[in-house]
Short mmCIF file of C-alpha atoms in Angstrom, two decimals:
data_model
loop_
_atom_site.label_atom_id
_atom_site.label_comp_id
_atom_site.label_asym_id
_atom_site.label_seq_id
_atom_site.Cartn_x
_atom_site.Cartn_y
_atom_site.Cartn_z
CA UNK A 1 36.14 110.83 98.39
CA UNK A 2 36.72 112.90 101.50
CA UNK A 3 40.32 113.81 102.30
CA UNK A 4 39.67 113.40 106.02
CA UNK A 5 36.93 111.58 107.78
CA UNK A 6 36.38 110.73 111.44
CA UNK A 7 33.77 108.09 112.17
CA UNK A 8 32.46 107.82 115.72
CA UNK A 9 35.91 108.69 117.09
CA UNK A 10 36.55 108.69 120.84
CA UNK A 11 39.77 109.30 122.66
CA UNK A 12 40.30 108.57 126.35
CA UNK A 13 43.75 109.38 127.71
CA UNK A 14 45.43 106.94 130.14
CA UNK A 15 44.65 109.36 132.99
CA UNK A 16 40.91 108.86 132.33
CA UNK A 17 40.20 112.17 130.60
CA UNK A 18 37.81 111.70 127.67
CA UNK A 19 39.09 114.22 125.13
CA UNK A 20 36.84 113.16 122.24
CA UNK A 21 33.45 111.48 122.41
CA UNK A 22 31.84 110.04 119.29
CA UNK A 23 33.12 112.63 116.85
CA UNK A 24 31.89 112.52 113.23
CA UNK A 25 33.63 114.83 110.79
CA UNK A 26 34.25 114.97 107.04
CA UNK A 27 36.61 117.39 105.34
CA UNK A 28 37.04 117.48 101.57
CA UNK A 29 40.08 118.35 99.55
CA UNK A 30 40.73 122.08 99.27
CA UNK A 31 38.58 123.11 102.22
CA UNK A 32 39.51 125.63 104.89
CA UNK A 33 38.18 124.61 108.30
CA UNK A 34 38.35 126.40 111.64
CA UNK A 35 38.20 124.28 114.79
CA UNK A 36 36.93 126.49 117.61
CA UNK A 37 35.91 125.97 121.20
CA UNK A 38 37.16 126.49 124.75
CA UNK A 39 40.42 125.00 126.04
CA UNK A 40 40.05 121.29 126.67
CA UNK A 41 37.25 120.93 124.11
CA UNK A 42 39.32 118.40 122.15
CA UNK A 43 40.63 120.53 119.25
CA UNK A 44 44.29 119.63 119.74
CA UNK A 45 43.50 115.97 120.31
CA UNK A 46 41.56 115.88 117.05
CA UNK A 47 44.53 117.34 115.17
CA UNK A 48 46.97 114.97 116.89
CA UNK A 49 44.89 111.99 115.73
CA UNK A 50 45.27 113.14 112.13
CA UNK A 51 49.08 112.93 112.08
CA UNK A 52 49.18 109.88 114.32
CA UNK A 53 50.64 111.58 117.34
CA UNK A 54 47.79 109.83 119.16
CA UNK A 55 45.66 106.79 118.31
CA UNK A 56 41.88 106.82 118.77
CA UNK A 57 40.48 104.73 121.63
CA UNK A 58 37.62 103.75 119.32
CA UNK A 59 36.31 104.73 115.92
CA UNK A 60 38.10 105.22 112.62
CA UNK A 61 40.29 108.10 111.42
CA UNK A 62 40.82 108.17 107.66
CA UNK A 63 43.34 110.48 105.99
CA UNK A 64 43.43 110.27 102.21
CA UNK A 65 41.87 106.80 102.46
CA UNK A 66 44.35 105.43 105.01
CA UNK A 67 43.16 104.17 108.38
CA UNK A 68 45.55 106.22 110.49
CA UNK A 69 44.70 104.57 113.81
CA UNK A 70 45.57 101.08 112.55
CA UNK A 71 48.51 102.10 110.45
CA UNK A 72 51.79 100.17 110.90
CA UNK A 73 54.59 102.00 112.68
CA UNK A 74 56.77 101.86 109.59
CA UNK A 75 54.15 103.72 107.59
CA UNK A 76 53.77 106.65 109.97
CA UNK A 77 56.69 108.67 108.50
CA UNK A 78 55.10 108.46 105.06
CA UNK A 79 51.76 109.70 106.43
CA UNK A 80 53.53 112.64 108.06
CA UNK A 81 55.25 113.62 104.83
CA UNK A 82 51.76 114.34 103.46
CA UNK A 83 50.77 116.46 106.44
CA UNK A 84 52.22 119.84 107.42
CA UNK A 85 51.88 120.88 111.06
CA UNK A 86 52.30 124.29 112.70
CA UNK A 87 52.16 124.77 116.48
CA UNK A 88 51.64 127.73 118.76
CA UNK A 89 55.24 127.43 120.01
CA UNK A 90 56.88 127.27 116.52
CA UNK A 91 59.22 124.34 117.33
CA UNK A 92 62.25 125.53 115.40
CA UNK A 93 65.88 124.52 115.87
CA UNK A 94 67.48 127.56 117.49
CA UNK A 95 71.07 126.94 116.29
CA UNK A 96 70.10 126.54 112.66
CA UNK A 97 69.38 129.24 110.12
CA UNK A 98 65.96 129.82 108.56
CA UNK A 99 67.04 127.99 105.40
CA UNK A 100 68.42 125.05 107.37
CA UNK A 101 65.28 124.80 109.48
CA UNK A 102 63.12 124.61 106.39
CA UNK A 103 65.48 122.34 104.44
CA UNK A 104 65.67 120.00 107.46
CA UNK A 105 62.19 118.65 106.66
CA UNK A 106 63.32 117.69 103.17
CA UNK A 107 66.79 116.44 104.10
CA UNK A 108 65.36 113.86 106.49
CA UNK A 109 63.00 112.66 103.77
CA UNK A 110 65.87 112.16 101.31
CA UNK A 111 64.95 114.78 98.73
CA UNK A 112 67.66 115.64 96.20
CA UNK A 113 69.75 118.70 97.28
CA UNK A 114 68.97 120.60 94.06
CA UNK A 115 65.25 120.03 94.60
CA UNK A 116 65.60 121.13 98.24
CA UNK A 117 67.21 124.39 97.17
CA UNK A 118 64.46 125.07 94.65
CA UNK A 119 61.60 124.31 97.01
CA UNK A 120 63.09 126.19 99.96
CA UNK A 121 63.44 129.40 97.97
CA UNK A 122 59.89 128.93 96.64
CA UNK A 123 58.40 128.54 100.09
CA UNK A 124 60.48 131.40 101.54
CA UNK A 125 58.87 133.64 98.97
CA UNK A 126 55.42 132.30 99.86
CA UNK A 127 55.84 133.33 103.52
CA UNK A 128 57.78 136.52 102.66
CA UNK A 129 61.05 135.70 104.45
CA UNK A 130 63.51 135.65 101.54
CA UNK A 131 65.59 138.46 103.07
CA UNK A 132 65.82 136.67 106.47
CA UNK A 133 67.05 133.38 105.00
CA UNK A 134 70.35 133.27 106.89
CA UNK A 135 69.11 134.52 110.28
CA UNK A 136 68.73 132.11 113.21
CA UNK A 137 65.40 131.89 115.07
CA UNK A 138 66.50 133.88 118.17
CA UNK A 139 67.16 136.85 115.86
CA UNK A 140 63.59 136.73 114.50
CA UNK A 141 60.33 138.15 115.84
CA UNK A 142 57.55 135.77 116.90
CA UNK A 143 55.68 136.47 113.67
CA UNK A 144 58.75 135.70 111.59
CA UNK A 145 59.45 132.49 113.54
CA UNK A 146 55.91 131.29 112.92
CA UNK A 147 56.40 132.01 109.21
CA UNK A 148 59.50 129.81 109.25
CA UNK A 149 57.49 127.04 110.90
CA UNK A 150 54.79 127.50 108.26
CA UNK A 151 57.38 127.37 105.50
CA UNK A 152 58.79 124.14 106.97
CA UNK A 153 55.27 122.65 107.08
CA UNK A 154 54.61 123.64 103.46
CA UNK A 155 57.94 122.76 101.88
CA UNK A 156 57.00 119.10 101.48
CA UNK A 157 53.86 120.03 99.47
CA UNK A 158 51.49 118.42 101.99
CA UNK A 159 47.93 117.38 101.20
CA UNK A 160 46.74 119.08 104.35
CA UNK A 161 48.11 121.75 106.66
CA UNK A 162 47.23 121.45 110.36
CA UNK A 163 47.65 124.60 112.43
CA UNK A 164 47.20 124.36 116.20
CA UNK A 165 46.69 127.89 117.59
CA UNK A 166 49.16 129.31 115.06
CA UNK A 167 48.45 132.90 116.14
CA UNK A 168 48.39 132.17 119.88
CA UNK A 169 51.78 133.76 120.51
CA UNK A 170 51.49 136.58 117.98
CA UNK A 171 50.45 140.23 118.28
CA UNK A 172 47.35 141.30 116.28
CA UNK A 173 49.30 142.62 113.30
CA UNK A 174 51.35 139.44 112.96
CA UNK A 175 48.27 137.31 113.60
CA UNK A 176 46.49 139.04 110.71
CA UNK A 177 49.48 138.50 108.47
CA UNK A 178 49.63 134.80 109.40
CA UNK A 179 45.88 134.47 108.71
CA UNK A 180 46.27 136.05 105.28
CA UNK A 181 49.10 133.64 104.44
CA UNK A 182 47.08 130.62 105.56
CA UNK A 183 44.13 131.70 103.41
CA UNK A 184 46.53 132.24 100.49
CA UNK A 185 47.95 128.73 100.97
CA UNK A 186 44.39 127.38 100.92
CA UNK A 187 43.57 129.39 97.80
CA UNK A 188 46.57 127.74 96.10
CA UNK A 189 44.97 124.35 96.73
CA UNK A 190 46.12 123.01 100.12
CA UNK A 191 43.49 121.84 102.59
CA UNK A 192 43.88 123.75 105.88
CA UNK A 193 42.57 122.91 109.34
CA UNK A 194 43.18 125.57 111.96
CA UNK A 195 42.37 125.26 115.65
CA UNK A 196 42.02 128.70 117.19
CA UNK A 197 40.61 130.97 119.88
CA UNK A 198 40.96 134.11 117.77
CA UNK A 199 37.32 135.09 117.24
CA UNK A 200 38.09 138.17 115.14
CA UNK A 201 40.19 136.20 112.65
CA UNK A 202 37.47 133.56 112.29
CA UNK A 203 34.72 136.14 111.86
CA UNK A 204 36.63 138.02 109.15
CA UNK A 205 37.64 134.92 107.17
CA UNK A 206 34.08 133.61 106.59
CA UNK A 207 35.07 129.96 106.29
CA UNK A 208 33.73 126.66 107.57
CA UNK A 209 33.62 126.60 111.38
CA UNK A 210 33.51 123.42 113.47
CA UNK A 211 32.74 124.31 117.08
CA UNK A 212 33.67 121.79 119.78
CA UNK A 213 32.80 121.46 123.43
CA UNK A 214 33.48 118.65 125.91
CA UNK A 215 34.93 116.42 123.21
CA UNK A 216 31.94 116.70 120.92
CA UNK A 217 31.07 118.73 117.83
CA UNK A 218 28.35 121.25 118.70
CA UNK A 219 28.12 123.14 115.43
CA UNK A 220 29.46 122.71 111.89
CA UNK A 221 28.63 125.54 109.51
CA UNK A 222 29.99 126.94 106.24
CA UNK A 223 30.95 130.62 105.86
CA UNK A 224 30.30 131.02 109.56
CA UNK A 225 31.64 133.04 112.48
CA UNK A 226 33.26 132.23 115.82
CA UNK A 227 30.11 132.12 117.92
CA UNK A 228 26.60 131.22 116.82
CA UNK A 229 24.76 134.23 118.27
CA UNK A 230 26.65 136.78 116.20
CA UNK A 231 25.62 135.25 112.86
CA UNK A 232 21.93 134.69 113.05
CA UNK B 1 69.73 104.92 102.69
CA UNK B 2 71.40 107.17 100.17
CA UNK B 3 74.98 108.32 100.51
CA UNK B 4 74.01 111.90 101.38
CA UNK B 5 71.67 110.57 104.06
CA UNK B 6 74.61 108.70 105.57
CA UNK B 7 76.56 111.93 105.38
CA UNK B 8 73.70 113.65 107.19
CA UNK B 9 73.72 111.03 109.96
CA UNK B 10 77.48 111.26 110.29
CA UNK B 11 77.34 115.05 110.61
CA UNK B 12 74.66 114.74 113.28
CA UNK B 13 76.73 112.16 115.16
CA UNK B 14 79.79 114.40 114.99
CA UNK B 15 77.84 117.36 116.27
CA UNK B 16 76.74 115.29 119.24
CA UNK B 17 80.32 114.38 120.02
CA UNK B 18 81.54 117.95 119.67
CA UNK B 19 78.70 119.29 121.76
CA UNK B 20 79.99 117.34 124.76
CA UNK B 21 83.71 116.75 124.23
CA UNK B 22 84.47 115.91 127.87
CA UNK B 23 82.02 113.03 127.78
CA UNK B 24 83.34 111.89 124.41
CA UNK B 25 86.90 111.87 125.75
CA UNK B 26 85.77 110.02 128.89
CA UNK B 27 84.06 107.38 126.74
CA UNK B 28 87.08 106.97 124.51
CA UNK B 29 89.48 106.77 127.45
CA UNK B 30 87.53 104.17 129.40
CA UNK B 31 87.07 102.10 126.26
CA UNK B 32 90.77 102.32 125.45
CA UNK B 33 91.90 101.47 128.99
CA UNK B 34 89.57 98.50 129.39
CA UNK B 35 90.48 97.07 126.01
CA UNK B 36 94.16 97.68 126.66
CA UNK B 37 93.99 95.75 129.94
CA UNK B 38 92.27 92.93 128.12
CA UNK B 39 94.89 92.98 125.39
CA UNK B 40 97.80 92.99 127.85
CA UNK B 41 96.39 89.98 129.66
CA UNK B 42 95.78 88.13 126.42
CA UNK B 43 99.37 88.78 125.34
CA UNK B 44 100.70 87.77 128.75
CA UNK B 45 98.78 84.50 128.98
CA UNK B 46 99.68 83.56 125.42
CA UNK B 47 103.37 84.01 126.17
CA UNK B 48 103.28 82.03 129.40
CA UNK B 49 101.42 79.37 127.45
CA UNK B 50 104.13 79.34 124.80
CA UNK B 51 106.91 79.06 127.37
CA UNK B 52 105.11 76.22 129.13
CA UNK B 53 104.66 74.34 125.89
CA UNK B 54 108.34 74.71 125.10
CA UNK B 55 109.28 73.30 128.48
CA UNK B 56 106.76 70.53 128.15
CA UNK B 57 108.28 69.60 124.83
CA UNK B 58 111.62 68.94 126.47
CA UNK B 59 111.57 65.18 126.63
CA UNK B 60 114.57 64.48 128.83
CA UNK B 61 114.15 62.40 131.99
CA UNK B 62 116.91 61.86 134.52
CA UNK B 63 117.03 58.80 136.82
CA UNK B 64 119.53 58.90 139.67
CA UNK B 65 121.14 55.73 141.11
CA UNK B 66 121.97 55.26 144.77
CA UNK B 67 125.70 55.52 145.54
CA UNK B 68 125.80 51.77 146.31
CA UNK B 69 124.60 50.69 142.87
CA UNK B 70 127.14 48.60 140.99
CA UNK B 71 128.12 49.34 137.42
CA UNK B 72 126.75 45.94 136.38
CA UNK B 73 123.33 46.88 137.73
CA UNK B 74 123.58 50.21 135.91
CA UNK B 75 124.44 48.50 132.63
CA UNK B 76 121.46 46.14 133.04
CA UNK B 77 119.17 49.07 133.69
CA UNK B 78 120.49 50.88 130.60
CA UNK B 79 119.83 47.82 128.44
CA UNK B 80 116.31 47.44 129.82
CA UNK B 81 115.48 51.08 129.22
CA UNK B 82 116.87 51.00 125.69
CA UNK B 83 114.51 48.15 124.94
CA UNK B 84 111.43 50.27 125.67
CA UNK B 85 109.54 51.54 122.56
CA UNK B 86 108.88 54.91 124.27
CA UNK B 87 112.55 55.68 124.64
CA UNK B 88 114.49 57.30 121.84
CA UNK B 89 117.92 57.21 123.44
CA UNK B 90 119.52 56.58 126.82
CA UNK B 91 123.01 56.88 128.25
CA UNK B 92 124.75 56.65 131.56
CA UNK B 93 126.16 59.82 133.09
CA UNK B 94 128.80 58.94 135.72
CA UNK B 95 129.31 61.02 138.86
CA UNK B 96 132.65 62.24 137.48
CA UNK B 97 131.01 63.40 134.23
CA UNK B 98 128.20 65.07 136.18
CA UNK B 99 130.69 67.00 138.35
CA UNK B 100 132.68 68.25 135.40
CA UNK B 101 129.47 69.29 133.62
CA UNK B 102 128.40 71.15 136.74
CA UNK B 103 131.78 72.91 136.84
CA UNK B 104 131.26 73.82 133.19
CA UNK B 105 127.76 75.22 133.85
CA UNK B 106 129.06 77.29 136.75
CA UNK B 107 131.55 78.87 134.39
CA UNK B 108 133.49 81.67 136.11
CA UNK B 109 132.20 80.54 139.48
CA UNK B 110 133.42 76.98 138.87
CA UNK B 111 136.11 77.46 141.49
CA UNK B 112 133.56 77.18 144.32
CA UNK B 113 133.46 73.46 143.62
CA UNK B 114 137.18 73.25 144.46
CA UNK B 115 136.27 73.41 148.14
CA UNK B 116 134.82 69.90 147.74
CA UNK B 117 138.39 68.64 147.41
CA UNK B 118 138.39 65.09 146.11
CA UNK B 119 134.86 64.33 147.40
CA UNK B 120 132.06 64.02 144.84
CA UNK B 121 128.52 64.25 146.34
CA UNK B 122 126.85 63.50 143.02
CA UNK B 123 125.33 60.23 141.89
CA UNK B 124 125.56 58.24 138.70
CA UNK B 125 122.44 58.71 136.57
CA UNK B 126 120.63 57.54 133.48
CA UNK B 127 119.85 60.32 131.01
CA UNK B 128 116.87 59.24 128.93
CA UNK B 129 115.13 60.97 126.03
CA UNK B 130 111.51 60.01 125.49
CA UNK B 131 110.18 59.60 121.97
CA UNK B 132 107.32 62.16 122.41
CA UNK B 133 106.43 64.67 125.17
CA UNK B 134 103.39 62.61 126.14
CA UNK B 135 105.65 59.61 126.82
CA UNK B 136 107.68 61.52 129.40
CA UNK B 137 105.51 60.67 132.39
CA UNK B 138 105.28 56.94 131.67
CA UNK B 139 109.01 56.72 130.96
CA UNK B 140 109.65 58.41 134.30
CA UNK B 141 107.38 55.92 136.02
CA UNK B 142 109.11 53.04 134.33
CA UNK B 143 112.51 54.35 135.42
CA UNK B 144 111.42 54.74 139.03
CA UNK B 145 110.86 50.97 139.19
CA UNK B 146 114.38 50.10 137.99
CA UNK B 147 116.58 48.51 140.68
CA UNK B 148 118.99 51.01 142.21
CA UNK B 149 117.12 54.12 141.04
CA UNK B 150 116.34 56.38 143.99
CA UNK B 151 115.01 59.51 142.28
CA UNK B 152 113.55 60.46 138.89
CA UNK B 153 113.30 64.07 137.77
CA UNK B 154 111.66 65.67 134.77
CA UNK B 155 109.95 69.01 134.09
CA UNK B 156 106.47 68.03 135.23
CA UNK B 157 106.49 70.11 138.43
CA UNK B 158 107.54 73.24 136.54
CA UNK B 159 104.97 72.59 133.84
CA UNK B 160 102.06 72.13 136.20
CA UNK B 161 103.04 75.24 138.16
CA UNK B 162 103.17 77.26 134.94
CA UNK B 163 99.79 75.91 133.90
CA UNK B 164 98.19 77.07 137.10
CA UNK B 165 99.92 80.44 136.60
CA UNK B 166 98.34 80.72 133.14
CA UNK B 167 94.93 79.89 134.56
CA UNK B 168 95.40 82.58 137.19
CA UNK B 169 96.49 85.18 134.66
CA UNK B 170 93.57 84.34 132.40
CA UNK B 171 91.02 84.52 135.20
CA UNK B 172 92.34 87.82 136.55
CA UNK B 173 92.67 89.29 133.06
CA UNK B 174 89.21 88.22 131.97
CA UNK B 175 87.60 89.37 135.21
CA UNK B 176 89.31 92.75 135.15
CA UNK B 177 88.72 93.13 131.43
CA UNK B 178 85.01 92.36 131.68
CA UNK B 179 84.60 94.70 134.63
CA UNK B 180 86.32 97.51 132.76
CA UNK B 181 84.36 96.77 129.60
CA UNK B 182 81.14 97.10 131.59
CA UNK B 183 82.38 100.44 132.86
CA UNK B 184 83.16 101.56 129.33
CA UNK B 185 79.72 100.38 128.22
CA UNK B 186 78.04 102.50 130.88
CA UNK B 187 80.04 105.57 129.96
CA UNK B 188 79.27 105.20 126.25
CA UNK B 189 75.62 104.54 127.02
CA UNK B 190 75.57 107.65 129.17
CA UNK B 191 77.14 109.76 126.44
CA UNK B 192 74.50 108.60 123.98
CA UNK B 193 71.69 109.21 126.46
CA UNK B 194 72.83 112.76 127.08
CA UNK B 195 73.03 113.20 123.31
CA UNK B 196 69.43 112.02 123.01
CA UNK B 197 68.27 114.41 125.71
CA UNK B 198 70.22 117.31 124.18
CA UNK B 199 68.65 116.59 120.81
CA UNK B 200 65.11 115.74 121.87
CA UNK B 201 63.72 118.84 120.15
CA UNK B 202 65.45 117.86 116.93
CA UNK B 203 64.24 114.26 117.21
CA UNK B 204 60.67 115.40 117.76
CA UNK B 205 60.86 117.64 114.67
CA UNK B 206 62.41 114.86 112.60
CA UNK B 207 59.52 112.59 113.49
CA UNK B 208 57.01 115.37 112.86
CA UNK B 209 58.22 115.99 109.32
CA UNK B 210 58.27 112.28 108.47
CA UNK B 211 61.80 111.02 109.10
CA UNK B 212 61.94 107.23 109.34
CA UNK B 213 62.94 105.70 112.67
CA UNK B 214 66.17 104.40 111.19
CA UNK B 215 67.14 107.95 110.28
CA UNK B 216 66.38 109.00 113.86
CA UNK B 217 68.50 106.13 115.19
CA UNK B 218 71.52 106.18 112.90
CA UNK B 219 73.22 109.32 114.21
CA UNK B 220 73.28 107.74 117.67
CA UNK B 221 74.45 104.36 116.38
CA UNK B 222 77.25 106.13 114.54
CA UNK B 223 78.07 108.11 117.67
CA UNK B 224 78.47 104.87 119.63
CA UNK B 225 80.49 103.33 116.80
CA UNK B 226 82.82 106.31 116.59
CA UNK B 227 83.41 106.32 120.36
CA UNK B 228 84.04 102.57 120.44
CA UNK B 229 86.20 102.65 117.34
CA UNK B 230 88.48 105.48 118.45
CA UNK B 231 88.89 103.91 121.91
CA UNK B 232 89.66 100.50 120.48
CA UNK B 233 92.08 101.80 117.86
CA UNK B 234 94.02 103.55 120.63
CA UNK B 235 94.08 100.32 122.67
CA UNK B 236 94.95 98.16 119.66
CA UNK B 237 97.72 100.51 118.55
CA UNK B 238 99.19 100.70 122.04
CA UNK B 239 99.14 96.93 122.58
CA UNK B 240 100.51 96.10 119.14
CA UNK B 241 103.23 98.74 119.15
CA UNK B 242 104.04 98.08 122.80
CA UNK B 243 104.31 94.34 122.27
CA UNK B 244 106.44 94.71 119.16
CA UNK B 245 108.85 96.96 121.09
CA UNK B 246 108.93 94.57 124.04
CA UNK B 247 109.48 91.62 121.74
CA UNK B 248 112.41 93.16 119.88
CA UNK B 249 114.18 94.21 123.09
CA UNK B 250 113.44 90.89 124.82
CA UNK B 251 114.64 88.78 121.91
CA UNK B 252 117.92 90.72 122.01
CA UNK B 253 118.57 90.45 125.76
CA UNK B 254 116.81 87.16 126.53
CA UNK B 255 117.16 85.19 123.31
CA UNK B 256 116.41 81.84 124.99
CA UNK B 257 112.94 82.89 126.19
CA UNK B 258 110.52 81.67 123.52
CA UNK B 259 108.19 84.72 123.17
CA UNK B 260 105.30 84.71 120.70
CA UNK B 261 106.13 86.69 117.55
CA UNK B 262 104.18 89.97 117.14
CA UNK B 263 102.91 89.02 113.65
CA UNK B 264 100.38 87.50 113.35
CA UNK B 265 99.74 87.26 117.08
CA UNK B 266 99.73 90.87 118.34
CA UNK B 267 98.09 91.94 115.10
CA UNK B 268 95.24 89.50 115.66
CA UNK B 269 94.80 90.72 119.23
CA UNK B 270 94.73 94.30 117.96
CA UNK B 271 92.04 93.30 115.47
CA UNK B 272 90.07 91.56 118.19
CA UNK B 273 90.23 94.70 120.32
CA UNK B 274 88.89 96.85 117.48
CA UNK B 275 86.02 94.42 116.91
CA UNK B 276 85.26 94.46 120.64
CA UNK B 277 85.34 98.27 120.65
CA UNK B 278 82.89 98.49 117.78
CA UNK B 279 80.67 95.96 119.53
CA UNK B 280 80.89 98.02 122.69
CA UNK B 281 79.69 101.13 120.85
CA UNK B 282 76.79 99.28 119.26
CA UNK B 283 75.67 97.70 122.51
CA UNK B 284 76.05 101.10 124.19
CA UNK B 285 73.52 102.42 121.70
CA UNK B 286 71.19 99.42 122.03
CA UNK B 287 70.90 100.13 125.75
CA UNK B 288 69.70 103.65 124.96
CA UNK B 289 67.05 102.74 122.42
CA UNK B 290 64.26 102.78 124.98
CA UNK B 291 65.25 106.30 125.99
CA UNK B 292 65.14 107.30 122.34
CA UNK B 293 61.65 105.86 121.90
CA UNK B 294 60.39 107.95 124.82
CA UNK B 295 61.53 111.28 123.36
#
């Protein structure tokens, strides 16, 4: 069974903009998928449908067998506990330390404090921030802040990690580091979907690329690069 | 929810309150003042009520004879009244007895009556005690029909005036109290709203990582509860303590005024105020739920 599947999915926003038009997409467990395409192509909307930040206007969105679009409100939190999300703008709590920011995700899902401690130190090691554990976000560089956000997304052991332009605010060195960590996370077994404009990162990674334009999928290729012309 | 989750919500609620202490103090003060006003009026109307009832329970009726009434007529009237089933006892008070009683009541100032010389302006009267308070009016009516009786007096005028006073106090107290409670509600609601806006980033992240809606709501419910509770405890304490102090000094200097005892009465009012305060906090939150959903 596919971990994620979109069947004839369309999304029209209340202001009349059609962000997605008849999208068909299947992603299996353990895959790494790039979503590429110009701004407004529908990449972010597609990701937002997966964690039920938006509902499709028509079509079916399945995540791990659950029909996300028709899910009851009460069930949404439990869907989100299985999905980690990283944004371009980090979305950290500025007054709280790195550890507190990461632990926050587990505290609100009622994990036992001992388990929280164990998992937080694990995930800090994964993103290489063990020595910055007690800093607060304003004291961190952009690259470090994004690592905290990534750690928070991963600390709940999600089935899938969604990254929406995770390197958009990072310099090339930090962007490369972030890319390496995402590939490492995928190698350890987590499915990753990353929406990006960073052609160089996509070209170097040699993973599945889904190219979107005007709310539709134009190209879906394995071990591919950012733009079609370069490959063939 | 688990205990540590409650602890988490409580910490969050506290942080909200500490983040904006001026607003928290404003909420607590308006709650306390409005509840205190309500409490004071409740205490006041209950006491006036008590005094009225005491007066109403006085069953004496006085029927005055004209100066020309003969003692035979008076004796006949006394016999007739004694025969009535609604009358417990009756006796004749002569003008001489009435004057000496008046002198006695005047006490130190009794000498002013000396200027009357040998004249006595008072009338003979029948002093009647009704069997029950509800019989007073009909006994009075009965007496007014007796030959020679020119005037009947009992406490009805005082009682009805006191009753309208109670109604007035209740209406003013309730109106003022409700108005102030509405004010307190708005202030609490506002405090919670500002808390929601200040924490919108946190709320968004909570939802993103899979916090249930109840976990998102509870810190704000607790915030409202804490504000309402502190305000109402202040009001309840002030009204209970204040009333107990008033009662002890009043019962020393005005022992004949039948005030309501502080326990259980003032205690119950204090309890009522606390319940109202808690309710106020909860409703204050309810009003903000829409705002919370839009974050």
